[in-house]
Amino acid sequence: MELGQVGQEENPLVTLANKHGLKNTPDNSSSVLTYDETGYNDYQDLLNTFSDVKDVAYRDAGQMLLDNIQDNNARTGFAMAGWNPPQNDMKAQAVEWWNWDCECAASPDASSFIFGVAAENLTFNQFGENNHMVVDPRGYSTIIEREASTFLHKEVQDRRLWLNTQVTGIEYSKKGVKITNSDGSCVSAAYAICTFSLGVLQNDVVQFHPALPKWKQTAIQKFSMGTYTKIFLQFDEAFWPTDTQFFLYASPTTRGYYPIFQSLSKDGFMPESNILFVTVVEEQAYRVERQSNEQTKDEVLAVLREMFPDKQIPEPTAFIYPRWNNEPWAYGSYSNWPVGTTLEMHQNLRANVDRLWFAGEATSAPYFGFLHGAWFEGLEAGEQIAAMLQDKCSNTHDEAICGDRTHYDVLHGTTPIDAYTIINGWSVNSTDL
């Protein structure tokens, strides 16, 4: 798992990691070697070119937001900044994948240019440019467990926390909320905060009574849920350069096919562990989820044997990867902002319905896709509800926020019906539609 690192401000997750002594270490994206199906092949020049183009593109995206320019997908944004490689330039496709897909778990074609760039810029400019990887044997959950122990009873199971409990129904109104679980138990409260992943909401795992309003359902289905899958292999010994963190592979036929390997057998991580992992996202992640571990292992080993043709690469001693879309509490890894989707549509995703509120990384406009986005959203929702219970306004962002969150029953487009004319290339009668 990864944490944003310290920049101008300290990421609240870094604060918690330090508070609870969670062992973590920064990655170094400049420590990378490049490969293709013939073995080592130096295309660092493409990495440098994309880095320069990315700087231009990201400035353009920020200016588009400030000037209220219509959104593009990230593919268009990169092309306008000077990056427009042929589809069959697989080295350029690998470079692009590492710089965009690997962060967003979605392609540039499917991603909002303005909001995708904003989330990355705000996170890394505000909190620092590095990702820190948790290498603590206790796991990332240590943050949650240790923080919870500061207010939950330790000696007995605290009745405020229900573990291994599946929510199946939520009944909400202007008077309160009732939660029903699969074992028949229920909980009633004046307010509730729904922090299900976007994937859970999209898959209708929980029944809402009454059904969520159309504006809410539309927003839920409008945003996309990415899948980010790390596939871990452990060997008796390392056959890769252990002084390097990343190994970028350009498949000759398929974009995003086992494209980036990272070594954990390195100082600061898990030295001499002989662990290597490869990351896939989106369609390739769905594909490996559908097939057996054995099939996936054979494919990964075939790629490694292309990358290191002079090495005798054995079977791994351990092999494992998650299947996020099969997890009924997740149905994916984290959200992505689709092209052309407005801030108002996102507000409908985060807006409450009566006394049922929503929070999580997906409801964070500036930090979607990041854990600190979930942190800030949960904090804000909790403070707003606490204030409402006292008939007060909250002051989360140094601005008084009172009552329900804003939502939009109807969101209109940018083109009025009287613009559908021959002047704009519309040569048919719109009433015939």
GROMACS .gro file of C-alpha atoms in nm:
model
  433
    1MET     CA    1   0.000   0.000   0.000
    2GLU     CA    2   0.110   0.355  -0.061
    3LEU     CA    3   0.101   0.682   0.131
    4GLY     CA    4   0.143   1.036   0.000
    5GLN     CA    5   0.456   1.191   0.150
    6VAL     CA    6   0.525   1.522   0.318
    7GLY     CA    7   0.526   1.840   0.104
    8GLN     CA    8   0.421   2.190   0.201
    9GLU     CA    9   0.173   2.027   0.437
   10GLU     CA   10   0.184   1.691   0.606
   11ASN     CA   11  -0.053   1.432   0.469
   12PRO     CA   12  -0.284   1.324   0.754
   13LEU     CA   13  -0.207   0.960   0.670
   14VAL     CA   14   0.164   1.027   0.714
   15THR     CA   15   0.084   1.187   1.049
   16LEU     CA   16  -0.102   0.873   1.156
   17ALA     CA   17   0.170   0.645   1.020
   18ASN     CA   18   0.432   0.830   1.222
   19LYS     CA   19   0.209   0.840   1.529
   20HIS     CA   20   0.170   0.463   1.530
   21GLY     CA   21   0.521   0.376   1.414
   22LEU     CA   22   0.416   0.227   1.083
   23LYS     CA   23   0.728   0.128   0.891
   24ASN     CA   24   0.728   0.279   0.542
   25THR     CA   25   0.975   0.385   0.277
   26PRO     CA   26   0.966   0.613  -0.029
   27ASP     CA   27   0.977   0.482  -0.381
   28ASN     CA   28   1.201   0.638  -0.645
   29SER     CA   29   1.043   0.652  -0.989
   30SER     CA   30   1.372   0.767  -1.142
   31SER     CA   31   1.525   0.430  -1.052
   32VAL     CA   32   1.396   0.251  -1.361
   33LEU     CA   33   1.529   0.030  -1.639
   34THR     CA   34   1.341  -0.021  -1.965
   35TYR     CA   35   1.274  -0.346  -2.151
   36ASP     CA   36   1.085  -0.496  -2.443
   37GLU     CA   37   1.040  -0.848  -2.581
   38THR     CA   38   1.410  -0.863  -2.677
   39GLY     CA   39   1.538  -0.787  -2.328
   40TYR     CA   40   1.693  -0.466  -2.199
   41ASN     CA   41   1.623  -0.176  -2.437
   42ASP     CA   42   1.704   0.178  -2.335
   43TYR     CA   43   1.415   0.413  -2.414
   44GLN     CA   44   1.477   0.655  -2.130
   45ASP     CA   45   1.454   0.931  -2.390
   46LEU     CA   46   1.080   0.863  -2.416
   47LEU     CA   47   1.045   0.888  -2.039
   48ASN     CA   48   1.220   1.225  -2.049
   49THR     CA   49   1.008   1.345  -2.340
   50PHE     CA   50   0.686   1.250  -2.166
   51SER     CA   51   0.800   1.421  -1.847
   52ASP     CA   52   0.851   1.747  -2.037
   53VAL     CA   53   0.515   1.715  -2.214
   54LYS     CA   54   0.343   1.631  -1.886
   55ASP     CA   55   0.461   1.958  -1.732
   56VAL     CA   56   0.306   2.152  -2.020
   57ALA     CA   57  -0.014   1.948  -2.022
   58TYR     CA   58  -0.067   1.984  -1.649
   59ARG     CA   59  -0.031   2.361  -1.668
   60ASP     CA   60  -0.284   2.361  -1.953
   61ALA     CA   61  -0.532   2.159  -1.747
   62GLY     CA   62  -0.506   2.400  -1.456
   63GLN     CA   63  -0.566   2.695  -1.685
   64MET     CA   64  -0.867   2.524  -1.841
   65LEU     CA   65  -1.021   2.488  -1.496
   66LEU     CA   66  -0.955   2.855  -1.415
   67ASP     CA   67  -1.094   2.974  -1.750
   68ASN     CA   68  -1.399   2.742  -1.744
   69ILE     CA   69  -1.297   2.569  -2.068
   70GLN     CA   70  -1.483   2.251  -2.164
   71ASP     CA   71  -1.312   1.938  -2.038
   72ASN     CA   72  -1.119   1.701  -2.266
   73ASN     CA   73  -1.001   1.352  -2.203
   74ALA     CA   74  -0.639   1.323  -2.097
   75ARG     CA   75  -0.551   1.179  -2.438
   76THR     CA   76  -0.648   1.511  -2.602
   77GLY     CA   77  -0.466   1.707  -2.335
   78PHE     CA   78  -0.142   1.520  -2.395
   79ALA     CA   79  -0.177   1.551  -2.773
   80MET     CA   80  -0.225   1.927  -2.747
   81ALA     CA   81   0.091   1.945  -2.535
   82GLY     CA   82   0.293   1.755  -2.796
   83TRP     CA   83   0.256   1.387  -2.703
   84ASN     CA   84   0.075   1.195  -2.977
   85PRO     CA   85   0.261   0.869  -3.049
   86PRO     CA   86   0.127   0.609  -3.296
   87GLN     CA   87  -0.083   0.333  -3.144
   88ASN     CA   88   0.175   0.078  -3.255
   89ASP     CA   89   0.466   0.256  -3.084
   90MET     CA   90   0.458   0.016  -2.792
   91LYS     CA   91   0.751   0.172  -2.606
   92ALA     CA   92   0.571   0.507  -2.604
   93GLN     CA   93   0.253   0.329  -2.495
   94ALA     CA   94   0.439   0.172  -2.202
   95VAL     CA   95   0.581   0.509  -2.099
   96GLU     CA   96   0.235   0.667  -2.116
   97TRP     CA   97   0.082   0.378  -1.920
   98TRP     CA   98   0.332   0.421  -1.638
   99ASN     CA   99   0.276   0.795  -1.619
  100TRP     CA  100  -0.105   0.792  -1.633
  101ASP     CA  101  -0.279   0.454  -1.611
  102CYS     CA  102  -0.061   0.339  -1.322
  103GLU     CA  103  -0.183   0.633  -1.113
  104CYS     CA  104  -0.546   0.652  -1.225
  105ALA     CA  105  -0.619   0.281  -1.293
  106ALA     CA  106  -0.777   0.406  -1.617
  107SER     CA  107  -0.654   0.508  -1.959
  108PRO     CA  108  -0.610   0.869  -2.077
  109ASP     CA  109  -0.898   0.808  -2.318
  110ALA     CA  110  -1.138   0.734  -2.031
  111SER     CA  111  -1.021   1.004  -1.790
  112SER     CA  112  -1.110   1.367  -1.733
  113PHE     CA  113  -0.814   1.587  -1.822
  114ILE     CA  114  -0.909   1.872  -1.590
  115PHE     CA  115  -1.008   1.673  -1.282
  116GLY     CA  116  -0.759   1.389  -1.330
  117VAL     CA  117  -0.474   1.638  -1.339
  118ALA     CA  118  -0.622   1.842  -1.053
  119ALA     CA  119  -0.634   1.542  -0.817
  120GLU     CA  120  -0.273   1.450  -0.892
  121ASN     CA  121  -0.143   1.807  -0.878
  122LEU     CA  122  -0.323   1.890  -0.555
  123THR     CA  123  -0.203   1.573  -0.386
  124PHE     CA  124   0.161   1.581  -0.488
  125ASN     CA  125   0.207   1.959  -0.481
  126GLN     CA  126   0.038   1.989  -0.142
  127PHE     CA  127   0.184   1.683   0.029
  128GLY     CA  128   0.505   1.611  -0.165
  129GLU     CA  129   0.606   1.424  -0.478
  130ASN     CA  130   0.680   1.080  -0.333
  131ASN     CA  131   0.470   0.776  -0.263
  132HIS     CA  132   0.567   0.593   0.053
  133MET     CA  133   0.510   0.219   0.057
  134VAL     CA  134   0.408   0.047   0.378
  135VAL     CA  135   0.653  -0.237   0.450
  136ASP     CA  136   0.540  -0.299   0.807
  137PRO     CA  137   0.459  -0.668   0.877
  138ARG     CA  138   0.157  -0.552   1.078
  139GLY     CA  139   0.003  -0.414   0.758
  140TYR     CA  140  -0.159  -0.088   0.654
  141SER     CA  141  -0.460  -0.162   0.875
  142THR     CA  142  -0.241  -0.084   1.175
  143ILE     CA  143  -0.327   0.284   1.126
  144ILE     CA  144  -0.699   0.214   1.161
  145GLU     CA  145  -0.664  -0.041   1.441
  146ARG     CA  146  -0.433   0.174   1.653
  147GLU     CA  147  -0.636   0.490   1.600
  148ALA     CA  148  -0.959   0.307   1.687
  149SER     CA  149  -0.801   0.179   2.007
  150THR     CA  150  -0.778   0.538   2.132
  151PHE     CA  151  -1.156   0.556   2.177
  152LEU     CA  152  -1.291   0.200   2.164
  153HIS     CA  153  -1.289  -0.033   2.465
  154LYS     CA  154  -0.998  -0.277   2.442
  155GLU     CA  155  -1.092  -0.543   2.698
  156VAL     CA  156  -1.426  -0.642   2.544
  157GLN     CA  157  -1.585  -0.609   2.204
  158ASP     CA  158  -1.707  -0.249   2.189
  159ARG     CA  159  -2.074  -0.245   2.084
  160ARG     CA  160  -2.009   0.063   1.872
  161LEU     CA  161  -1.800  -0.147   1.633
  162TRP     CA  162  -1.954  -0.439   1.444
  163LEU     CA  163  -1.704  -0.661   1.264
  164ASN     CA  164  -1.780  -0.933   1.006
  165THR     CA  165  -2.124  -0.781   0.952
  166GLN     CA  166  -2.270  -0.735   0.605
  167VAL     CA  167  -2.515  -0.450   0.552
  168THR     CA  168  -2.799  -0.548   0.320
  169GLY     CA  169  -3.050  -0.266   0.357
  170ILE     CA  170  -3.065   0.103   0.445
  171GLU     CA  171  -3.392   0.277   0.523
  172TYR     CA  172  -3.365   0.655   0.536
  173SER     CA  173  -3.598   0.949   0.593
  174LYS     CA  174  -3.601   1.302   0.730
  175LYS     CA  175  -3.632   1.152   1.079
  176GLY     CA  176  -3.345   0.904   1.083
  177VAL     CA  177  -3.176   0.598   0.935
  178LYS     CA  178  -3.220   0.225   0.995
  179ILE     CA  179  -2.949  -0.023   0.889
  180THR     CA  180  -3.037  -0.390   0.832
  181ASN     CA  181  -2.771  -0.663   0.824
  182SER     CA  182  -2.757  -1.007   0.662
  183ASP     CA  183  -2.795  -1.180   1.000
  184GLY     CA  184  -3.121  -0.995   1.066
  185SER     CA  185  -2.977  -0.750   1.316
  186CYS     CA  186  -3.036  -0.379   1.273
  187VAL     CA  187  -2.913  -0.042   1.395
  188SER     CA  188  -3.111   0.281   1.411
  189ALA     CA  189  -2.963   0.629   1.433
  190ALA     CA  190  -3.054   0.993   1.389
  191TYR     CA  191  -2.798   1.016   1.105
  192ALA     CA  192  -2.570   0.773   0.921
  193ILE     CA  193  -2.265   0.813   0.698
  194CYS     CA  194  -2.245   0.569   0.408
  195THR     CA  195  -1.882   0.495   0.319
  196PHE     CA  196  -1.936   0.206   0.080
  197SER     CA  197  -1.700   0.206  -0.216
  198LEU     CA  198  -1.833   0.337  -0.545
  199GLY     CA  199  -1.815  -0.021  -0.672
  200VAL     CA  200  -2.052  -0.144  -0.400
  201LEU     CA  201  -2.298   0.136  -0.476
  202GLN     CA  202  -2.285   0.063  -0.848
  203ASN     CA  203  -2.350  -0.308  -0.802
  204ASP     CA  204  -2.671  -0.266  -0.598
  205VAL     CA  205  -2.534  -0.483  -0.318
  206VAL     CA  206  -2.731  -0.281  -0.062
  207GLN     CA  207  -3.103  -0.209  -0.100
  208PHE     CA  208  -3.204   0.148  -0.023
  209HIS     CA  209  -3.556   0.226   0.101
  210PRO     CA  210  -3.687   0.436  -0.058
  211ALA     CA  211  -3.483   0.392  -0.373
  212LEU     CA  212  -3.220   0.661  -0.411
  213PRO     CA  213  -3.346   0.957  -0.618
  214LYS     CA  214  -3.264   0.966  -0.989
  215TRP     CA  215  -3.007   1.245  -0.950
  216LYS     CA  216  -2.819   1.030  -0.697
  217GLN     CA  217  -2.836   0.708  -0.898
  218THR     CA  218  -2.716   0.889  -1.210
  219ALA     CA  219  -2.413   1.029  -1.028
  220ILE     CA  220  -2.327   0.686  -0.886
  221GLN     CA  221  -2.334   0.527  -1.230
  222LYS     CA  222  -2.162   0.820  -1.400
  223PHE     CA  223  -1.830   0.782  -1.221
  224SER     CA  224  -1.603   0.485  -1.285
  225MET     CA  225  -1.442   0.237  -1.049
  226GLY     CA  226  -1.084   0.145  -1.134
  227THR     CA  227  -0.910  -0.182  -1.061
  228TYR     CA  228  -0.543  -0.179  -0.963
  229THR     CA  229  -0.390  -0.523  -0.915
  230LYS     CA  230  -0.047  -0.604  -0.775
  231ILE     CA  231   0.079  -0.955  -0.853
  232PHE     CA  232   0.350  -1.074  -0.613
  233LEU     CA  233   0.621  -1.332  -0.683
  234GLN     CA  234   0.892  -1.457  -0.447
  235PHE     CA  235   1.198  -1.648  -0.566
  236ASP     CA  236   1.486  -1.833  -0.402
  237GLU     CA  237   1.717  -1.563  -0.529
  238ALA     CA  238   1.694  -1.236  -0.720
  239PHE     CA  239   1.779  -1.253  -1.092
  240TRP     CA  240   1.708  -0.883  -1.153
  241PRO     CA  241   1.933  -0.584  -1.069
  242THR     CA  242   1.865  -0.531  -0.699
  243ASP     CA  243   1.998  -0.175  -0.708
  244THR     CA  244   1.700  -0.074  -0.925
  245GLN     CA  245   1.340  -0.028  -0.809
  246PHE     CA  246   1.136  -0.034  -1.130
  247PHE     CA  247   1.148  -0.231  -1.455
  248LEU     CA  248   0.928  -0.103  -1.738
  249TYR     CA  249   0.823  -0.357  -2.002
  250ALA     CA  250   0.682  -0.271  -2.345
  251SER     CA  251   0.476  -0.560  -2.480
  252PRO     CA  252   0.504  -0.587  -2.860
  253THR     CA  253   0.129  -0.637  -2.899
  254THR     CA  254  -0.074  -0.527  -2.596
  255ARG     CA  255  -0.073  -0.196  -2.409
  256GLY     CA  256  -0.058  -0.247  -2.032
  257TYR     CA  257   0.041  -0.615  -2.049
  258TYR     CA  258   0.243  -0.673  -1.729
  259PRO     CA  259   0.407  -0.334  -1.786
  260ILE     CA  260   0.577  -0.237  -1.460
  261PHE     CA  261   0.766  -0.454  -1.214
  262GLN     CA  262   0.892  -0.329  -0.878
  263SER     CA  263   1.155  -0.494  -0.662
  264LEU     CA  264   1.104  -0.520  -0.287
  265SER     CA  265   1.441  -0.691  -0.245
  266LYS     CA  266   1.607  -0.359  -0.181
  267ASP     CA  267   1.734  -0.155   0.113
  268GLY     CA  268   1.450   0.026   0.285
  269PHE     CA  269   1.192  -0.218   0.156
  270MET     CA  270   1.241  -0.590   0.226
  271PRO     CA  271   1.611  -0.655   0.152
  272GLU     CA  272   1.702  -1.008   0.045
  273SER     CA  273   1.333  -1.103   0.034
  274ASN     CA  274   1.364  -1.180  -0.339
  275ILE     CA  275   1.013  -1.043  -0.392
  276LEU     CA  276   0.909  -0.882  -0.718
  277PHE     CA  277   0.563  -0.757  -0.805
  278VAL     CA  278   0.400  -0.648  -1.128
  279THR     CA  279   0.101  -0.415  -1.158
  280VAL     CA  280  -0.189  -0.431  -1.403
  281VAL     CA  281  -0.499  -0.213  -1.423
  282GLU     CA  282  -0.835  -0.187  -1.596
  283GLU     CA  283  -0.895  -0.452  -1.868
  284GLN     CA  284  -0.575  -0.642  -1.791
  285ALA     CA  285  -0.670  -0.649  -1.422
  286TYR     CA  286  -1.016  -0.782  -1.510
  287ARG     CA  287  -0.856  -1.046  -1.730
  288VAL     CA  288  -0.619  -1.182  -1.465
  289GLU     CA  289  -0.907  -1.189  -1.217
  290ARG     CA  290  -1.102  -1.418  -1.451
  291GLN     CA  291  -0.822  -1.665  -1.506
  292SER     CA  292  -0.645  -1.903  -1.271
  293ASN     CA  293  -0.337  -1.821  -1.066
  294GLU     CA  294  -0.147  -2.077  -1.273
  295GLN     CA  295  -0.234  -1.906  -1.601
  296THR     CA  296  -0.134  -1.566  -1.466
  297LYS     CA  297   0.190  -1.700  -1.320
  298ASP     CA  298   0.285  -1.859  -1.654
  299GLU     CA  299   0.217  -1.531  -1.836
  300VAL     CA  300   0.424  -1.327  -1.592
  301LEU     CA  301   0.714  -1.572  -1.609
  302ALA     CA  302   0.704  -1.561  -1.989
  303VAL     CA  303   0.739  -1.183  -1.976
  304LEU     CA  304   1.026  -1.202  -1.726
  305ARG     CA  305   1.205  -1.451  -1.952
  306GLU     CA  306   1.173  -1.202  -2.238
  307MET     CA  307   1.307  -0.923  -2.019
  308PHE     CA  308   1.601  -1.128  -1.886
  309PRO     CA  309   1.686  -1.372  -2.169
  310ASP     CA  310   2.032  -1.448  -2.028
  311LYS     CA  311   1.891  -1.564  -1.693
  312GLN     CA  312   1.750  -1.900  -1.593
  313ILE     CA  313   1.426  -1.791  -1.431
  314PRO     CA  314   1.278  -2.059  -1.203
  315GLU     CA  315   0.928  -2.110  -1.075
  316PRO     CA  316   0.848  -1.873  -0.787
  317THR     CA  317   0.836  -2.016  -0.437
  318ALA     CA  318   0.531  -1.800  -0.361
  319PHE     CA  319   0.273  -1.634  -0.584
  320ILE     CA  320  -0.035  -1.430  -0.490
  321TYR     CA  321  -0.259  -1.150  -0.608
  322PRO     CA  322  -0.600  -1.007  -0.507
  323ARG     CA  323  -0.921  -1.014  -0.708
  324TRP     CA  324  -1.073  -0.680  -0.619
  325ASN     CA  325  -1.383  -0.717  -0.834
  326ASN     CA  326  -1.475  -1.038  -0.654
  327GLU     CA  327  -1.471  -0.871  -0.314
  328PRO     CA  328  -1.832  -0.790  -0.213
  329TRP     CA  329  -1.711  -0.500   0.005
  330ALA     CA  330  -1.510  -0.339  -0.276
  331TYR     CA  331  -1.589  -0.431  -0.639
  332GLY     CA  332  -1.276  -0.251  -0.752
  333SER     CA  333  -0.988  -0.051  -0.608
  334TYR     CA  334  -1.068   0.321  -0.629
  335SER     CA  335  -1.266   0.568  -0.836
  336ASN     CA  336  -1.182   0.764  -1.148
  337TRP     CA  337  -1.336   1.085  -1.289
  338PRO     CA  338  -1.465   1.027  -1.645
  339VAL     CA  339  -1.416   1.284  -1.921
  340GLY     CA  340  -1.680   1.556  -1.947
  341THR     CA  341  -1.823   1.493  -1.600
  342THR     CA  342  -1.894   1.816  -1.418
  343LEU     CA  343  -1.823   1.928  -1.064
  344GLU     CA  344  -2.200   1.953  -1.011
  345MET     CA  345  -2.243   1.587  -1.107
  346HIS     CA  346  -1.976   1.499  -0.855
  347GLN     CA  347  -2.157   1.706  -0.593
  348ASN     CA  348  -2.461   1.486  -0.652
  349LEU     CA  349  -2.242   1.185  -0.576
  350ARG     CA  350  -2.141   1.329  -0.238
  351ALA     CA  351  -2.472   1.497  -0.145
  352ASN     CA  352  -2.684   1.349   0.133
  353VAL     CA  353  -3.037   1.213   0.091
  354ASP     CA  354  -3.239   1.312   0.395
  355ARG     CA  355  -3.039   1.193   0.698
  356LEU     CA  356  -2.819   0.952   0.505
  357TRP     CA  357  -2.482   1.107   0.425
  358PHE     CA  358  -2.202   0.982   0.201
  359ALA     CA  359  -1.822   0.987   0.231
  360GLY     CA  360  -1.517   0.808   0.095
  361GLU     CA  361  -1.243   0.866  -0.159
  362ALA     CA  362  -1.495   0.876  -0.445
  363THR     CA  363  -1.683   1.168  -0.288
  364SER     CA  364  -1.369   1.382  -0.263
  365ALA     CA  365  -1.357   1.630  -0.551
  366PRO     CA  366  -0.993   1.736  -0.504
  367TYR     CA  367  -0.850   1.403  -0.381
  368PHE     CA  368  -1.058   1.123  -0.538
  369GLY     CA  369  -0.861   0.802  -0.575
  370PHE     CA  370  -0.648   0.877  -0.269
  371LEU     CA  371  -0.689   0.757   0.089
  372HIS     CA  372  -0.648   1.109   0.224
  373GLY     CA  373  -0.953   1.199   0.013
  374ALA     CA  374  -1.153   0.948   0.216
  375TRP     CA  375  -1.003   1.089   0.537
  376PHE     CA  376  -1.103   1.448   0.457
  377GLU     CA  377  -1.452   1.349   0.340
  378GLY     CA  378  -1.524   1.141   0.649
  379LEU     CA  379  -1.399   1.421   0.872
  380GLU     CA  380  -1.615   1.680   0.699
  381ALA     CA  381  -1.930   1.466   0.701
  382GLY     CA  382  -1.881   1.382   1.068
  383GLU     CA  383  -1.831   1.746   1.164
  384GLN     CA  384  -2.135   1.857   0.965
  385ILE     CA  385  -2.358   1.596   1.126
  386ALA     CA  386  -2.224   1.675   1.474
  387ALA     CA  387  -2.308   2.040   1.415
  388MET     CA  388  -2.659   1.961   1.289
  389LEU     CA  389  -2.729   1.752   1.599
  390GLN     CA  390  -2.660   2.068   1.798
  391ASP     CA  391  -2.854   2.293   1.560
  392LYS     CA  392  -2.529   2.461   1.462
  393CYS     CA  393  -2.323   2.517   1.149
  394SER     CA  394  -1.990   2.343   1.095
  395ASN     CA  395  -1.672   2.530   1.014
  396THR     CA  396  -1.457   2.263   0.849
  397HIS     CA  397  -1.291   2.483   0.586
  398ASP     CA  398  -1.299   2.815   0.773
  399GLU     CA  399  -1.640   2.875   0.621
  400ALA     CA  400  -1.976   2.819   0.784
  401ILE     CA  401  -2.160   2.520   0.632
  402CYS     CA  402  -2.516   2.475   0.748
  403GLY     CA  403  -2.770   2.200   0.688
  404ASP     CA  404  -2.787   1.957   0.398
  405ARG     CA  405  -2.533   1.939   0.121
  406THR     CA  406  -2.627   2.096  -0.211
  407HIS     CA  407  -2.758   1.872  -0.486
  408TYR     CA  408  -2.892   1.929  -0.838
  409ASP     CA  409  -3.220   1.764  -0.941
  410VAL     CA  410  -3.148   1.829  -1.309
  411LEU     CA  411  -2.815   1.904  -1.475
  412HIS     CA  412  -2.849   2.058  -1.819
  413GLY     CA  413  -2.596   2.041  -2.101
  414THR     CA  414  -2.407   2.328  -2.261
  415THR     CA  415  -2.594   2.335  -2.594
  416PRO     CA  416  -2.950   2.479  -2.600
  417ILE     CA  417  -3.200   2.332  -2.845
  418ASP     CA  418  -3.200   2.645  -3.064
  419ALA     CA  419  -2.831   2.585  -3.138
  420TYR     CA  420  -2.913   2.263  -3.323
  421THR     CA  421  -2.917   2.430  -3.666
  422ILE     CA  422  -2.755   2.392  -4.007
  423ILE     CA  423  -2.504   2.660  -3.904
  424ASN     CA  424  -2.367   2.412  -3.648
  425GLY     CA  425  -2.391   2.117  -3.886
  426TRP     CA  426  -2.726   1.989  -3.752
  427SER     CA  427  -2.929   1.934  -4.069
  428VAL     CA  428  -3.216   1.729  -3.926
  429ASN     CA  429  -3.534   1.817  -3.739
  430SER     CA  430  -3.478   1.757  -3.368
  431THR     CA  431  -3.848   1.684  -3.317
  432ASP     CA  432  -3.798   1.365  -3.522
  433LEU     CA  433  -3.568   1.217  -3.259
   0.00000   0.00000   0.00000
